[in-house]
Amino acid sequence: MLAACKNIGTRHLTNDAYRLHPVEWNVGESAGALAAHCCDTGARPHQVRGDLALLRRFQYVLLQRGVPLAWAIDVPASHPLFVPTQMLLAMGAIPSAGPRFDSLELRLDDPLSGREAAALLEAVGSVPGVGASPPLPQPWIARPDEIATRSQALRALQGVNSGEVTLSDFPTLGELCAAWGPALHGAYAPDQEDP
């Protein structure tokens, strides 16, 4: 049995946050999708929750269905970068110190700071099949608030299954989400043989 909607047992203070329609909708949709996912895969809900690889695969399934894991008002489910952006958000790719974290807007077309690029690189380093992340470029460590450059980002992308990568002189969050999209898909998309 999975708790969803009115039976999740919120306290009085947290109930106000839960009652927001997008949150309540997401809890119900995710619980139903988890039940279906467990029927399809033979996994139990607690196994999906306790195994990071199973959890990431389930999250990827949710994203492919258009269910957001985090609210980003400028990257709706219809956006071509919805899945990789949301997956990277779930993996902690947005540092907690910064304007993107403090807002519901990710601003995919804005250049990345060294701090933001480093957080993305760290998140992608945990993706199966990507391999160890290369060392962070020295400017990202010494001057994390400066804008990341194209050459720094290309070094960070070494060894990542990203296909053709086109980066501007000052790479954006959207460009790196697009670059890492194939690696995320390869690691987390359900096997093609599955029904």
Tab-separated table of N, CA and C in Angstrom, residues 87-95 114-128 130-137 155-157:
chain	number	residue	atom	x	y	z
A	87	MET	N	16.293	15.851	-14.274
A	87	MET	CA	17.126	14.779	-13.727
A	87	MET	C	18.334	15.367	-13.010
A	88	LEU	N	18.962	16.355	-13.622
A	88	LEU	CA	20.110	16.996	-12.988
A	88	LEU	C	19.702	17.744	-11.725
A	89	LEU	N	18.516	18.336	-11.711
A	89	LEU	CA	18.023	18.980	-10.493
A	89	LEU	C	17.892	17.963	-9.369
A	90	ALA	N	17.319	16.803	-9.677
A	90	ALA	CA	17.139	15.760	-8.668
A	90	ALA	C	18.478	15.255	-8.135
A	91	MET	N	19.506	15.374	-8.932
A	91	MET	CA	20.832	14.905	-8.549
A	91	MET	C	21.643	15.984	-7.829
A	92	GLY	N	21.040	17.136	-7.579
A	92	GLY	CA	21.720	18.193	-6.838
A	92	GLY	C	22.612	19.084	-7.667
A	93	ALA	N	22.287	19.233	-8.944
A	93	ALA	CA	23.156	19.983	-9.851
A	93	ALA	C	23.053	21.497	-9.729
A	94	ILE	N	22.157	21.997	-8.920
A	94	ILE	CA	22.055	23.445	-8.711
A	94	ILE	C	22.538	23.736	-7.293
A	95	PRO	N	23.640	24.476	-7.144
A	95	PRO	CA	24.149	24.746	-5.796
A	95	PRO	C	23.161	25.570	-4.981
A	114	GLY	N	31.282	29.479	-12.216
A	114	GLY	CA	32.135	28.329	-11.931
A	114	GLY	C	31.514	27.425	-10.881
A	115	ARG	N	30.881	28.005	-9.867
A	115	ARG	CA	30.224	27.226	-8.806
A	115	ARG	C	29.116	26.359	-9.394
A	116	GLU	N	28.311	26.948	-10.286
A	116	GLU	CA	27.212	26.197	-10.901
A	116	GLU	C	27.740	25.090	-11.813
A	117	ALA	N	28.768	25.402	-12.588
A	117	ALA	CA	29.350	24.396	-13.477
A	117	ALA	C	29.966	23.254	-12.672
A	118	ALA	N	30.600	23.579	-11.551
A	118	ALA	CA	31.192	22.545	-10.701
A	118	ALA	C	30.114	21.643	-10.107
A	119	ALA	N	28.986	22.219	-9.687
A	119	ALA	CA	27.887	21.414	-9.140
A	119	ALA	C	27.315	20.477	-10.201
A	120	LEU	N	27.186	20.975	-11.426
A	120	LEU	CA	26.724	20.125	-12.526
A	120	LEU	C	27.698	18.976	-12.761
A	121	LEU	N	28.970	19.279	-12.789
A	121	LEU	CA	29.985	18.256	-13.031
A	121	LEU	C	29.965	17.200	-11.928
A	122	GLU	N	29.814	17.635	-10.694
A	122	GLU	CA	29.757	16.693	-9.575
A	122	GLU	C	28.534	15.781	-9.692
A	123	ALA	N	27.396	16.344	-10.052
A	123	ALA	CA	26.180	15.543	-10.210
A	123	ALA	C	26.343	14.523	-11.328
A	124	VAL	N	26.886	14.943	-12.444
A	124	VAL	CA	27.045	14.042	-13.588
A	124	VAL	C	28.080	12.961	-13.293
A	125	GLY	N	29.026	13.244	-12.426
A	125	GLY	CA	30.029	12.243	-12.067
A	125	GLY	C	29.442	11.010	-11.409
A	126	SER	N	28.224	11.115	-10.868
A	126	SER	CA	27.585	9.966	-10.225
A	126	SER	C	26.752	9.131	-11.195
A	127	VAL	N	26.672	9.543	-12.454
A	127	VAL	CA	25.859	8.825	-13.441
A	127	VAL	C	26.607	7.577	-13.907
A	128	PRO	N	25.964	6.402	-13.826
A	128	PRO	CA	26.631	5.182	-14.295
A	128	PRO	C	27.044	5.301	-15.760
A	130	VAL	N	29.359	7.156	-17.021
A	130	VAL	CA	30.024	8.416	-17.363
A	130	VAL	C	31.503	8.331	-17.014
A	131	GLY	N	31.823	7.604	-15.973
A	131	GLY	CA	33.213	7.520	-15.540
A	131	GLY	C	33.520	8.635	-14.562
A	132	ALA	N	34.711	8.611	-14.064
A	132	ALA	CA	35.115	9.623	-13.093
A	132	ALA	C	35.151	10.992	-13.749
A	133	SER	N	34.659	11.962	-13.022
A	133	SER	CA	34.700	13.330	-13.524
A	133	SER	C	36.143	13.812	-13.541
A	134	PRO	N	36.506	14.584	-14.554
A	134	PRO	CA	37.852	15.156	-14.552
A	134	PRO	C	37.974	16.164	-13.411
A	135	PRO	N	39.191	16.508	-13.024
A	135	PRO	CA	39.354	17.504	-11.967
A	135	PRO	C	38.687	18.823	-12.365
A	136	LEU	N	38.184	19.516	-11.368
A	136	LEU	CA	37.557	20.812	-11.635
A	136	LEU	C	38.601	21.792	-12.149
A	137	PRO	N	38.244	22.586	-13.148
A	137	PRO	CA	39.168	23.631	-13.593
A	137	PRO	C	39.509	24.566	-12.430
A	155	ARG	N	36.668	20.849	-21.131
A	155	ARG	CA	37.483	19.940	-20.315
A	155	ARG	C	36.593	19.128	-19.383
A	156	ALA	N	35.577	19.769	-18.835
A	156	ALA	CA	34.664	19.084	-17.919
A	156	ALA	C	33.838	18.020	-18.636
A	157	LEU	N	33.608	18.196	-19.921
A	157	LEU	CA	32.808	17.245	-20.695
A	157	LEU	C	33.615	16.060	-21.212
